[in-house]
mmCIF file with all atom_site columns, C-alpha atoms in Angstrom:
data_model
loop_
_atom_site.group_PDB
_atom_site.id
_atom_site.type_symbol
_atom_site.label_atom_id
_atom_site.label_alt_id
_atom_site.label_comp_id
_atom_site.label_asym_id
_atom_site.label_entity_id
_atom_site.label_seq_id
_atom_site.pdbx_PDB_ins_code
_atom_site.Cartn_x
_atom_site.Cartn_y
_atom_site.Cartn_z
_atom_site.occupancy
_atom_site.B_iso_or_equiv
_atom_site.pdbx_formal_charge
_atom_site.auth_seq_id
_atom_site.auth_comp_id
_atom_site.auth_asym_id
_atom_site.auth_atom_id
_atom_site.pdbx_PDB_model_num
ATOM 1   C CA . UNK A 1 1   ? -5.535  -31.222 16.045  1.00 67.00 ? 1   UNK A CA 1
ATOM 2   C CA . UNK A 1 2   ? -9.249  -31.712 15.491  1.00 69.00 ? 2   UNK A CA 1
ATOM 3   C CA . UNK A 1 3   ? -10.012 -28.553 17.466  1.00 71.00 ? 3   UNK A CA 1
ATOM 4   C CA . UNK A 1 4   ? -7.422  -26.631 15.457  1.00 70.00 ? 4   UNK A CA 1
ATOM 5   C CA . UNK A 1 5   ? -8.973  -27.526 12.088  1.00 70.00 ? 5   UNK A CA 1
ATOM 6   C CA . UNK A 1 6   ? -12.419 -26.819 13.479  1.00 76.00 ? 6   UNK A CA 1
ATOM 7   C CA . UNK A 1 7   ? -11.356 -23.355 14.610  1.00 80.00 ? 7   UNK A CA 1
ATOM 8   C CA . UNK A 1 8   ? -9.282  -22.652 11.507  1.00 80.00 ? 8   UNK A CA 1
ATOM 9   C CA . UNK A 1 9   ? -11.385 -24.362 8.868   1.00 87.00 ? 9   UNK A CA 1
ATOM 10  C CA . UNK A 1 10  ? -10.020 -21.971 6.274   1.00 88.00 ? 10  UNK A CA 1
ATOM 11  C CA . UNK A 1 11  ? -6.693  -23.815 6.412   1.00 89.00 ? 11  UNK A CA 1
ATOM 12  C CA . UNK A 1 12  ? -7.961  -26.157 3.664   1.00 91.00 ? 12  UNK A CA 1
ATOM 13  C CA . UNK A 1 13  ? -6.820  -23.775 0.954   1.00 92.00 ? 13  UNK A CA 1
ATOM 14  C CA . UNK A 1 14  ? -3.183  -24.255 1.993   1.00 93.00 ? 14  UNK A CA 1
ATOM 15  C CA . UNK A 1 15  ? -3.333  -27.759 0.527   1.00 94.00 ? 15  UNK A CA 1
ATOM 16  C CA . UNK A 1 16  ? -2.721  -26.048 -2.809  1.00 96.00 ? 16  UNK A CA 1
ATOM 17  C CA . UNK A 1 17  ? 0.962   -25.725 -1.859  1.00 95.00 ? 17  UNK A CA 1
ATOM 18  C CA . UNK A 1 18  ? 1.438   -29.465 -2.345  1.00 96.00 ? 18  UNK A CA 1
ATOM 19  C CA . UNK A 1 19  ? -0.117  -29.293 -5.818  1.00 96.00 ? 19  UNK A CA 1
ATOM 20  C CA . UNK A 1 20  ? 2.065   -26.335 -6.734  1.00 97.00 ? 20  UNK A CA 1
ATOM 21  C CA . UNK A 1 21  ? 5.301   -27.901 -5.481  1.00 96.00 ? 21  UNK A CA 1
ATOM 22  C CA . UNK A 1 22  ? 4.697   -31.203 -7.298  1.00 97.00 ? 22  UNK A CA 1
ATOM 23  C CA . UNK A 1 23  ? 3.915   -29.370 -10.529 1.00 97.00 ? 23  UNK A CA 1
ATOM 24  C CA . UNK A 1 24  ? 6.859   -26.971 -10.135 1.00 96.00 ? 24  UNK A CA 1
ATOM 25  C CA . UNK A 1 25  ? 9.447   -29.671 -9.440  1.00 95.00 ? 25  UNK A CA 1
ATOM 26  C CA . UNK A 1 26  ? 8.094   -31.703 -12.347 1.00 96.00 ? 26  UNK A CA 1
ATOM 27  C CA . UNK A 1 27  ? 8.759   -28.756 -14.653 1.00 96.00 ? 27  UNK A CA 1
ATOM 28  C CA . UNK A 1 28  ? 12.190  -28.218 -13.103 1.00 95.00 ? 28  UNK A CA 1
ATOM 29  C CA . UNK A 1 29  ? 13.141  -31.795 -14.002 1.00 94.00 ? 29  UNK A CA 1
ATOM 30  C CA . UNK A 1 30  ? 11.572  -31.934 -17.458 1.00 94.00 ? 30  UNK A CA 1
ATOM 31  C CA . UNK A 1 31  ? 12.262  -28.451 -18.865 1.00 93.00 ? 31  UNK A CA 1
ATOM 32  C CA . UNK A 1 32  ? 16.016  -28.788 -19.353 1.00 90.00 ? 32  UNK A CA 1
ATOM 33  C CA . UNK A 1 33  ? 16.486  -28.062 -23.048 1.00 89.00 ? 33  UNK A CA 1
ATOM 34  C CA . UNK A 1 34  ? 14.701  -26.705 -26.093 1.00 91.00 ? 34  UNK A CA 1
ATOM 35  C CA . UNK A 1 35  ? 13.058  -23.841 -24.219 1.00 96.00 ? 35  UNK A CA 1
ATOM 36  C CA . UNK A 1 36  ? 12.420  -20.231 -25.204 1.00 97.00 ? 36  UNK A CA 1
ATOM 37  C CA . UNK A 1 37  ? 15.037  -17.750 -23.972 1.00 97.00 ? 37  UNK A CA 1
ATOM 38  C CA . UNK A 1 38  ? 13.545  -14.765 -22.155 1.00 97.00 ? 38  UNK A CA 1
ATOM 39  C CA . UNK A 1 39  ? 15.739  -11.770 -22.867 1.00 97.00 ? 39  UNK A CA 1
ATOM 40  C CA . UNK A 1 40  ? 15.508  -8.030  -23.432 1.00 97.00 ? 40  UNK A CA 1
ATOM 41  C CA . UNK A 1 41  ? 18.280  -5.638  -24.406 1.00 97.00 ? 41  UNK A CA 1
ATOM 42  C CA . UNK A 1 42  ? 17.949  -3.857  -21.072 1.00 97.00 ? 42  UNK A CA 1
ATOM 43  C CA . UNK A 1 43  ? 18.993  -7.083  -19.311 1.00 98.00 ? 43  UNK A CA 1
ATOM 44  C CA . UNK A 1 44  ? 22.504  -6.627  -20.706 1.00 97.00 ? 44  UNK A CA 1
ATOM 45  C CA . UNK A 1 45  ? 22.840  -3.239  -19.003 1.00 97.00 ? 45  UNK A CA 1
ATOM 46  C CA . UNK A 1 46  ? 21.826  -4.454  -15.548 1.00 98.00 ? 46  UNK A CA 1
ATOM 47  C CA . UNK A 1 47  ? 24.944  -5.393  -13.552 1.00 97.00 ? 47  UNK A CA 1
ATOM 48  C CA . UNK A 1 48  ? 25.135  -8.484  -11.409 1.00 98.00 ? 48  UNK A CA 1
ATOM 49  C CA . UNK A 1 49  ? 25.098  -7.717  -7.682  1.00 98.00 ? 49  UNK A CA 1
ATOM 50  C CA . UNK A 1 50  ? 25.355  -10.591 -5.225  1.00 98.00 ? 50  UNK A CA 1
ATOM 51  C CA . UNK A 1 51  ? 24.104  -8.486  -2.299  1.00 98.00 ? 51  UNK A CA 1
ATOM 52  C CA . UNK A 1 52  ? 20.586  -8.640  -3.685  1.00 98.00 ? 52  UNK A CA 1
ATOM 53  C CA . UNK A 1 53  ? 20.499  -12.251 -2.490  1.00 98.00 ? 53  UNK A CA 1
ATOM 54  C CA . UNK A 1 54  ? 19.413  -10.851 0.882   1.00 98.00 ? 54  UNK A CA 1
ATOM 55  C CA . UNK A 1 55  ? 16.037  -9.441  -0.232  1.00 98.00 ? 55  UNK A CA 1
ATOM 56  C CA . UNK A 1 56  ? 15.679  -12.337 -2.682  1.00 98.00 ? 56  UNK A CA 1
ATOM 57  C CA . UNK A 1 57  ? 15.764  -14.856 0.178   1.00 98.00 ? 57  UNK A CA 1
ATOM 58  C CA . UNK A 1 58  ? 13.659  -12.602 2.419   1.00 98.00 ? 58  UNK A CA 1
ATOM 59  C CA . UNK A 1 59  ? 10.884  -13.220 -0.101  1.00 98.00 ? 59  UNK A CA 1
ATOM 60  C CA . UNK A 1 60  ? 10.181  -16.568 1.564   1.00 97.00 ? 60  UNK A CA 1
ATOM 61  C CA . UNK A 1 61  ? 9.716   -14.897 4.965   1.00 98.00 ? 61  UNK A CA 1
ATOM 62  C CA . UNK A 1 62  ? 7.758   -11.984 3.468   1.00 98.00 ? 62  UNK A CA 1
ATOM 63  C CA . UNK A 1 63  ? 5.181   -14.202 1.769   1.00 98.00 ? 63  UNK A CA 1
ATOM 64  C CA . UNK A 1 64  ? 4.875   -16.859 4.485   1.00 97.00 ? 64  UNK A CA 1
ATOM 65  C CA . UNK A 1 65  ? 4.690   -14.382 7.365   1.00 97.00 ? 65  UNK A CA 1
ATOM 66  C CA . UNK A 1 66  ? 1.990   -12.314 5.642   1.00 98.00 ? 66  UNK A CA 1
ATOM 67  C CA . UNK A 1 67  ? -0.143  -15.336 4.804   1.00 97.00 ? 67  UNK A CA 1
ATOM 68  C CA . UNK A 1 68  ? 0.138   -16.594 8.384   1.00 96.00 ? 68  UNK A CA 1
ATOM 69  C CA . UNK A 1 69  ? -0.653  -13.160 9.785   1.00 97.00 ? 69  UNK A CA 1
ATOM 70  C CA . UNK A 1 70  ? -3.926  -12.940 7.868   1.00 97.00 ? 70  UNK A CA 1
ATOM 71  C CA . UNK A 1 71  ? -4.627  -16.604 8.580   1.00 96.00 ? 71  UNK A CA 1
ATOM 72  C CA . UNK A 1 72  ? -4.790  -15.851 12.304  1.00 94.00 ? 72  UNK A CA 1
ATOM 73  C CA . UNK A 1 73  ? -6.146  -12.293 12.237  1.00 94.00 ? 73  UNK A CA 1
ATOM 74  C CA . UNK A 1 74  ? -8.436  -11.692 9.260   1.00 94.00 ? 74  UNK A CA 1
ATOM 75  C CA . UNK A 1 75  ? -10.045 -14.549 7.372   1.00 93.00 ? 75  UNK A CA 1
ATOM 76  C CA . UNK A 1 76  ? -11.452 -12.271 4.665   1.00 94.00 ? 76  UNK A CA 1
ATOM 77  C CA . UNK A 1 77  ? -8.082  -10.733 3.813   1.00 95.00 ? 77  UNK A CA 1
ATOM 78  C CA . UNK A 1 78  ? -6.523  -14.192 4.034   1.00 96.00 ? 78  UNK A CA 1
ATOM 79  C CA . UNK A 1 79  ? -8.861  -15.542 1.365   1.00 96.00 ? 79  UNK A CA 1
ATOM 80  C CA . UNK A 1 80  ? -8.226  -12.529 -0.867  1.00 96.00 ? 80  UNK A CA 1
ATOM 81  C CA . UNK A 1 81  ? -4.470  -12.917 -0.608  1.00 97.00 ? 81  UNK A CA 1
ATOM 82  C CA . UNK A 1 82  ? -4.556  -16.670 -1.203  1.00 97.00 ? 82  UNK A CA 1
ATOM 83  C CA . UNK A 1 83  ? -6.872  -16.176 -4.187  1.00 96.00 ? 83  UNK A CA 1
ATOM 84  C CA . UNK A 1 84  ? -4.414  -13.766 -5.786  1.00 97.00 ? 84  UNK A CA 1
ATOM 85  C CA . UNK A 1 85  ? -1.351  -15.829 -4.932  1.00 97.00 ? 85  UNK A CA 1
ATOM 86  C CA . UNK A 1 86  ? -2.608  -19.251 -5.918  1.00 97.00 ? 86  UNK A CA 1
ATOM 87  C CA . UNK A 1 87  ? -4.423  -18.171 -9.076  1.00 97.00 ? 87  UNK A CA 1
ATOM 88  C CA . UNK A 1 88  ? -1.344  -16.353 -10.355 1.00 97.00 ? 88  UNK A CA 1
ATOM 89  C CA . UNK A 1 89  ? 0.969   -19.202 -9.408  1.00 98.00 ? 89  UNK A CA 1
ATOM 90  C CA . UNK A 1 90  ? -1.256  -21.632 -11.311 1.00 98.00 ? 90  UNK A CA 1
ATOM 91  C CA . UNK A 1 91  ? -1.288  -19.380 -14.364 1.00 98.00 ? 91  UNK A CA 1
ATOM 92  C CA . UNK A 1 92  ? 2.505   -19.162 -14.201 1.00 98.00 ? 92  UNK A CA 1
ATOM 93  C CA . UNK A 1 93  ? 2.829   -22.955 -14.137 1.00 97.00 ? 93  UNK A CA 1
ATOM 94  C CA . UNK A 1 94  ? 0.417   -23.263 -17.047 1.00 98.00 ? 94  UNK A CA 1
ATOM 95  C CA . UNK A 1 95  ? 2.463   -20.778 -19.063 1.00 98.00 ? 95  UNK A CA 1
ATOM 96  C CA . UNK A 1 96  ? 5.677   -22.658 -18.310 1.00 97.00 ? 96  UNK A CA 1
ATOM 97  C CA . UNK A 1 97  ? 4.016   -25.951 -19.239 1.00 97.00 ? 97  UNK A CA 1
ATOM 98  C CA . UNK A 1 98  ? 2.748   -24.864 -22.659 1.00 97.00 ? 98  UNK A CA 1
ATOM 99  C CA . UNK A 1 99  ? 5.548   -22.348 -23.284 1.00 97.00 ? 99  UNK A CA 1
ATOM 100 C CA . UNK A 1 100 ? 8.788   -23.727 -21.794 1.00 97.00 ? 100 UNK A CA 1
ATOM 101 C CA . UNK A 1 101 ? 11.077  -20.808 -21.012 1.00 98.00 ? 101 UNK A CA 1
ATOM 102 C CA . UNK A 1 102 ? 14.313  -19.875 -19.314 1.00 97.00 ? 102 UNK A CA 1
ATOM 103 C CA . UNK A 1 103 ? 17.294  -17.518 -19.285 1.00 97.00 ? 103 UNK A CA 1
ATOM 104 C CA . UNK A 1 104 ? 20.883  -17.832 -20.478 1.00 95.00 ? 104 UNK A CA 1
ATOM 105 C CA . UNK A 1 105 ? 22.757  -14.957 -18.819 1.00 96.00 ? 105 UNK A CA 1
ATOM 106 C CA . UNK A 1 106 ? 23.760  -16.259 -15.406 1.00 96.00 ? 106 UNK A CA 1
ATOM 107 C CA . UNK A 1 107 ? 27.350  -15.181 -14.608 1.00 96.00 ? 107 UNK A CA 1
ATOM 108 C CA . UNK A 1 108 ? 30.091  -17.416 -13.241 1.00 95.00 ? 108 UNK A CA 1
ATOM 109 C CA . UNK A 1 109 ? 30.102  -17.058 -9.445  1.00 95.00 ? 109 UNK A CA 1
ATOM 110 C CA . UNK A 1 110 ? 33.072  -17.291 -7.121  1.00 95.00 ? 110 UNK A CA 1
ATOM 111 C CA . UNK A 1 111 ? 31.548  -18.721 -3.904  1.00 96.00 ? 111 UNK A CA 1
ATOM 112 C CA . UNK A 1 112 ? 34.690  -17.821 -1.951  1.00 95.00 ? 112 UNK A CA 1
ATOM 113 C CA . UNK A 1 113 ? 34.344  -14.092 -2.613  1.00 94.00 ? 113 UNK A CA 1
ATOM 114 C CA . UNK A 1 114 ? 31.922  -13.430 0.259   1.00 97.00 ? 114 UNK A CA 1
ATOM 115 C CA . UNK A 1 115 ? 28.909  -14.924 2.014   1.00 97.00 ? 115 UNK A CA 1
ATOM 116 C CA . UNK A 1 116 ? 26.484  -13.378 -0.462  1.00 98.00 ? 116 UNK A CA 1
ATOM 117 C CA . UNK A 1 117 ? 28.338  -14.891 -3.418  1.00 98.00 ? 117 UNK A CA 1
ATOM 118 C CA . UNK A 1 118 ? 28.283  -18.254 -1.656  1.00 98.00 ? 118 UNK A CA 1
ATOM 119 C CA . UNK A 1 119 ? 24.514  -17.954 -1.245  1.00 98.00 ? 119 UNK A CA 1
ATOM 120 C CA . UNK A 1 120 ? 24.050  -17.032 -4.894  1.00 98.00 ? 120 UNK A CA 1
ATOM 121 C CA . UNK A 1 121 ? 26.186  -20.017 -5.904  1.00 97.00 ? 121 UNK A CA 1
ATOM 122 C CA . UNK A 1 122 ? 23.962  -22.240 -3.761  1.00 97.00 ? 122 UNK A CA 1
ATOM 123 C CA . UNK A 1 123 ? 20.875  -20.672 -5.316  1.00 97.00 ? 123 UNK A CA 1
ATOM 124 C CA . UNK A 1 124 ? 22.114  -21.370 -8.839  1.00 97.00 ? 124 UNK A CA 1
ATOM 125 C CA . UNK A 1 125 ? 22.788  -24.996 -7.924  1.00 95.00 ? 125 UNK A CA 1
ATOM 126 C CA . UNK A 1 126 ? 19.378  -25.579 -6.350  1.00 94.00 ? 126 UNK A CA 1
ATOM 127 C CA . UNK A 1 127 ? 17.200  -23.485 -8.667  1.00 94.00 ? 127 UNK A CA 1
ATOM 128 C CA . UNK A 1 128 ? 17.432  -23.963 -12.434 1.00 94.00 ? 128 UNK A CA 1
ATOM 129 C CA . UNK A 1 129 ? 17.415  -21.132 -14.953 1.00 96.00 ? 129 UNK A CA 1
ATOM 130 C CA . UNK A 1 130 ? 14.135  -22.376 -16.435 1.00 97.00 ? 130 UNK A CA 1
ATOM 131 C CA . UNK A 1 131 ? 10.427  -21.713 -15.737 1.00 97.00 ? 131 UNK A CA 1
ATOM 132 C CA . UNK A 1 132 ? 11.018  -18.012 -15.215 1.00 98.00 ? 132 UNK A CA 1
ATOM 133 C CA . UNK A 1 133 ? 8.097   -16.321 -17.001 1.00 98.00 ? 133 UNK A CA 1
ATOM 134 C CA . UNK A 1 134 ? 6.169   -14.776 -15.406 1.00 98.00 ? 134 UNK A CA 1
ATOM 135 C CA . UNK A 1 135 ? 8.294   -14.288 -12.298 1.00 98.00 ? 135 UNK A CA 1
ATOM 136 C CA . UNK A 1 136 ? 6.642   -15.790 -9.222  1.00 97.00 ? 136 UNK A CA 1
ATOM 137 C CA . UNK A 1 137 ? 9.048   -13.853 -6.999  1.00 97.00 ? 137 UNK A CA 1
ATOM 138 C CA . UNK A 1 138 ? 7.829   -10.577 -8.466  1.00 98.00 ? 138 UNK A CA 1
ATOM 139 C CA . UNK A 1 139 ? 4.172   -11.578 -8.687  1.00 98.00 ? 139 UNK A CA 1
ATOM 140 C CA . UNK A 1 140 ? 3.890   -12.863 -5.120  1.00 98.00 ? 140 UNK A CA 1
ATOM 141 C CA . UNK A 1 141 ? 5.730   -9.840  -3.727  1.00 98.00 ? 141 UNK A CA 1
ATOM 142 C CA . UNK A 1 142 ? 3.278   -7.493  -5.429  1.00 98.00 ? 142 UNK A CA 1
ATOM 143 C CA . UNK A 1 143 ? 0.303   -9.546  -4.191  1.00 98.00 ? 143 UNK A CA 1
ATOM 144 C CA . UNK A 1 144 ? 1.576   -9.510  -0.610  1.00 98.00 ? 144 UNK A CA 1
ATOM 145 C CA . UNK A 1 145 ? 2.107   -5.753  -0.638  1.00 98.00 ? 145 UNK A CA 1
ATOM 146 C CA . UNK A 1 146 ? -1.361  -5.197  -2.092  1.00 97.00 ? 146 UNK A CA 1
ATOM 147 C CA . UNK A 1 147 ? -2.841  -7.339  0.688   1.00 97.00 ? 147 UNK A CA 1
ATOM 148 C CA . UNK A 1 148 ? -0.946  -5.372  3.323   1.00 97.00 ? 148 UNK A CA 1
ATOM 149 C CA . UNK A 1 149 ? -1.891  -2.012  1.805   1.00 96.00 ? 149 UNK A CA 1
ATOM 150 C CA . UNK A 1 150 ? -5.564  -3.004  1.611   1.00 95.00 ? 150 UNK A CA 1
ATOM 151 C CA . UNK A 1 151 ? -5.729  -4.610  5.056   1.00 95.00 ? 151 UNK A CA 1
ATOM 152 C CA . UNK A 1 152 ? -8.288  -3.068  7.380   1.00 91.00 ? 152 UNK A CA 1
ATOM 153 C CA . UNK A 1 153 ? -5.878  -3.640  10.249  1.00 91.00 ? 153 UNK A CA 1
ATOM 154 C CA . UNK A 1 154 ? -2.559  -2.661  8.659   1.00 94.00 ? 154 UNK A CA 1
ATOM 155 C CA . UNK A 1 155 ? -3.402  0.082   6.160   1.00 89.00 ? 155 UNK A CA 1
ATOM 156 C CA . UNK A 1 156 ? -3.196  2.795   8.830   1.00 92.00 ? 156 UNK A CA 1
ATOM 157 C CA . UNK A 1 157 ? 0.255   1.677   10.026  1.00 95.00 ? 157 UNK A CA 1
ATOM 158 C CA . UNK A 1 158 ? 2.606   3.884   8.025   1.00 96.00 ? 158 UNK A CA 1
ATOM 159 C CA . UNK A 1 159 ? 5.790   2.079   9.108   1.00 97.00 ? 159 UNK A CA 1
ATOM 160 C CA . UNK A 1 160 ? 4.485   -1.305  7.978   1.00 97.00 ? 160 UNK A CA 1
ATOM 161 C CA . UNK A 1 161 ? 3.210   0.141   4.704   1.00 97.00 ? 161 UNK A CA 1
ATOM 162 C CA . UNK A 1 162 ? 6.521   1.796   3.834   1.00 97.00 ? 162 UNK A CA 1
ATOM 163 C CA . UNK A 1 163 ? 8.555   -1.219  4.968   1.00 98.00 ? 163 UNK A CA 1
ATOM 164 C CA . UNK A 1 164 ? 6.409   -3.563  2.895   1.00 98.00 ? 164 UNK A CA 1
ATOM 165 C CA . UNK A 1 165 ? 6.737   -1.390  -0.188  1.00 98.00 ? 165 UNK A CA 1
ATOM 166 C CA . UNK A 1 166 ? 10.523  -1.132  0.126   1.00 98.00 ? 166 UNK A CA 1
ATOM 167 C CA . UNK A 1 167 ? 10.863  -4.886  0.650   1.00 98.00 ? 167 UNK A CA 1
ATOM 168 C CA . UNK A 1 168 ? 8.601   -5.616  -2.312  1.00 98.00 ? 168 UNK A CA 1
ATOM 169 C CA . UNK A 1 169 ? 10.629  -3.243  -4.490  1.00 98.00 ? 169 UNK A CA 1
ATOM 170 C CA . UNK A 1 170 ? 13.967  -4.699  -3.394  1.00 98.00 ? 170 UNK A CA 1
ATOM 171 C CA . UNK A 1 171 ? 12.758  -8.255  -4.077  1.00 98.00 ? 171 UNK A CA 1
ATOM 172 C CA . UNK A 1 172 ? 11.608  -7.282  -7.567  1.00 98.00 ? 172 UNK A CA 1
ATOM 173 C CA . UNK A 1 173 ? 14.970  -5.626  -8.260  1.00 98.00 ? 173 UNK A CA 1
ATOM 174 C CA . UNK A 1 174 ? 16.788  -8.648  -6.845  1.00 98.00 ? 174 UNK A CA 1
ATOM 175 C CA . UNK A 1 175 ? 15.361  -10.918 -9.540  1.00 98.00 ? 175 UNK A CA 1
ATOM 176 C CA . UNK A 1 176 ? 17.177  -8.984  -12.272 1.00 98.00 ? 176 UNK A CA 1
ATOM 177 C CA . UNK A 1 177 ? 20.329  -7.977  -10.368 1.00 98.00 ? 177 UNK A CA 1
ATOM 178 C CA . UNK A 1 178 ? 20.927  -11.629 -9.479  1.00 98.00 ? 178 UNK A CA 1
ATOM 179 C CA . UNK A 1 179 ? 20.339  -12.572 -13.125 1.00 98.00 ? 179 UNK A CA 1
ATOM 180 C CA . UNK A 1 180 ? 17.584  -14.945 -12.071 1.00 97.00 ? 180 UNK A CA 1
ATOM 181 C CA . UNK A 1 181 ? 15.067  -13.291 -14.370 1.00 98.00 ? 181 UNK A CA 1
ATOM 182 C CA . UNK A 1 182 ? 14.785  -11.085 -17.394 1.00 98.00 ? 182 UNK A CA 1
ATOM 183 C CA . UNK A 1 183 ? 13.037  -7.736  -17.054 1.00 98.00 ? 183 UNK A CA 1
ATOM 184 C CA . UNK A 1 184 ? 10.428  -9.314  -19.322 1.00 98.00 ? 184 UNK A CA 1
ATOM 185 C CA . UNK A 1 185 ? 9.590   -11.841 -16.579 1.00 98.00 ? 185 UNK A CA 1
ATOM 186 C CA . UNK A 1 186 ? 8.968   -9.036  -14.107 1.00 98.00 ? 186 UNK A CA 1
ATOM 187 C CA . UNK A 1 187 ? 6.808   -7.086  -16.554 1.00 98.00 ? 187 UNK A CA 1
ATOM 188 C CA . UNK A 1 188 ? 4.722   -10.196 -17.159 1.00 98.00 ? 188 UNK A CA 1
ATOM 189 C CA . UNK A 1 189 ? 4.279   -10.673 -13.403 1.00 98.00 ? 189 UNK A CA 1
ATOM 190 C CA . UNK A 1 190 ? 3.302   -7.023  -12.958 1.00 98.00 ? 190 UNK A CA 1
ATOM 191 C CA . UNK A 1 191 ? 0.655   -7.243  -15.689 1.00 98.00 ? 191 UNK A CA 1
ATOM 192 C CA . UNK A 1 192 ? -0.725  -10.480 -14.236 1.00 98.00 ? 192 UNK A CA 1
ATOM 193 C CA . UNK A 1 193 ? -0.938  -8.889  -10.770 1.00 97.00 ? 193 UNK A CA 1
ATOM 194 C CA . UNK A 1 194 ? -2.772  -5.903  -12.245 1.00 96.00 ? 194 UNK A CA 1
ATOM 195 C CA . UNK A 1 195 ? -5.326  -8.147  -13.920 1.00 96.00 ? 195 UNK A CA 1
ATOM 196 C CA . UNK A 1 196 ? -5.845  -10.269 -10.813 1.00 96.00 ? 196 UNK A CA 1
ATOM 197 C CA . UNK A 1 197 ? -6.259  -7.120  -8.721  1.00 97.00 ? 197 UNK A CA 1
ATOM 198 C CA . UNK A 1 198 ? -9.288  -6.184  -10.811 1.00 95.00 ? 198 UNK A CA 1
ATOM 199 C CA . UNK A 1 199 ? -10.990 -9.463  -9.912  1.00 94.00 ? 199 UNK A CA 1
ATOM 200 C CA . UNK A 1 200 ? -10.038 -9.682  -6.229  1.00 94.00 ? 200 UNK A CA 1
ATOM 201 C CA . UNK A 1 201 ? -10.007 -6.088  -4.994  1.00 91.00 ? 201 UNK A CA 1
ATOM 202 C CA . UNK A 1 202 ? -11.144 -3.521  -7.565  1.00 81.00 ? 202 UNK A CA 1
ATOM 203 C CA . UNK A 1 203 ? -14.670 -4.866  -8.041  1.00 67.00 ? 203 UNK A CA 1
ATOM 204 C CA . UNK A 1 204 ? -15.298 -4.616  -4.293  1.00 64.00 ? 204 UNK A CA 1
ATOM 205 C CA . UNK A 1 205 ? -14.043 -1.031  -4.196  1.00 60.00 ? 205 UNK A CA 1
ATOM 206 C CA . UNK A 1 206 ? -16.766 0.198   -6.557  1.00 52.00 ? 206 UNK A CA 1
ATOM 207 C CA . UNK A 1 207 ? -19.706 -0.594  -4.205  1.00 53.00 ? 207 UNK A CA 1
ATOM 208 C CA . UNK A 1 208 ? -17.776 0.975   -1.328  1.00 55.00 ? 208 UNK A CA 1
ATOM 209 C CA . UNK A 1 209 ? -17.271 4.167   -3.316  1.00 52.00 ? 209 UNK A CA 1
ATOM 210 C CA . UNK A 1 210 ? -20.968 4.248   -4.138  1.00 50.00 ? 210 UNK A CA 1
ATOM 211 C CA . UNK A 1 211 ? -21.847 3.934   -0.450  1.00 53.00 ? 211 UNK A CA 1
ATOM 212 C CA . UNK A 1 212 ? -19.502 6.782   0.460   1.00 44.00 ? 212 UNK A CA 1
ATOM 213 C CA . UNK A 1 213 ? -20.993 8.942   -2.304  1.00 44.00 ? 213 UNK A CA 1
ATOM 214 C CA . UNK A 1 214 ? -24.539 8.184   -1.200  1.00 49.00 ? 214 UNK A CA 1
ATOM 215 C CA . UNK A 1 215 ? -23.709 9.084   2.415   1.00 52.00 ? 215 UNK A CA 1
ATOM 216 C CA . UNK A 1 216 ? -22.070 12.316  1.271   1.00 45.00 ? 216 UNK A CA 1
ATOM 217 C CA . UNK A 1 217 ? -25.193 13.219  -0.702  1.00 44.00 ? 217 UNK A CA 1
ATOM 218 C CA . UNK A 1 218 ? -27.338 12.482  2.307   1.00 49.00 ? 218 UNK A CA 1
#
C-alpha cells in the first residue's frame, strides 16, 4: 500500500469524493420542502421514456472509468479532468445550499411494466427530486468528453471520440427524458462547463497556437 501511494501520489485528490458525498447527502436529507421549482415550458413537451435509464446509469461507469484511465496513463490529463469535475461539483453544491431547488414533474411509474421501468422506480426511491441545478449528470458528462477529446493519447482515436460524444449526448438527454431534471438544469451545467473550460484548457491552448504560428513563420 505504501508503494502504491508513493507511485501514485496524485491519488490524494480523490479524497474530495468523501467531502462531496457527505455534503450531497446532507442536502438530500435537509432540502425536502420550501425549495425553488426548476421548470421551463419546454419540459412539458418532453415525453417520459424509461429506456433512457440505460445511458443515465452508464454515467457512473463513464465518469469513473475515464478518471481511472487518466489516473494510470496520464497524470497531467488526470489533474485537468479532476479540476474541472471537482470544481464544478463544488459550485453545484454551493448553489443548492444557498438556493435550494428541485423539480415537481416526475410521473407515476409502474415498476412491473419492464426492467427499465423497474430501474427508474428504484432511481426515484433512492434519489430525491431536489438539488438538481445545475445538473451534475450533464456537467460531468461534458467534462469527461472534453478530457477525452483533448487527450494526447485518445484524441486521434476516432472510434473512442465518436463513442464518447454519443454517450455524453445520450446521458444529457436522459436527464430530461427521465424527468430527473429540467432543461434549465442542463443549460446551467453547459454554461458552467464552458466557463470552467476557459480556465482549465483554453488558456493553455493560446501559447500552443503561438508556438505553431512562430514555427510556421520560421
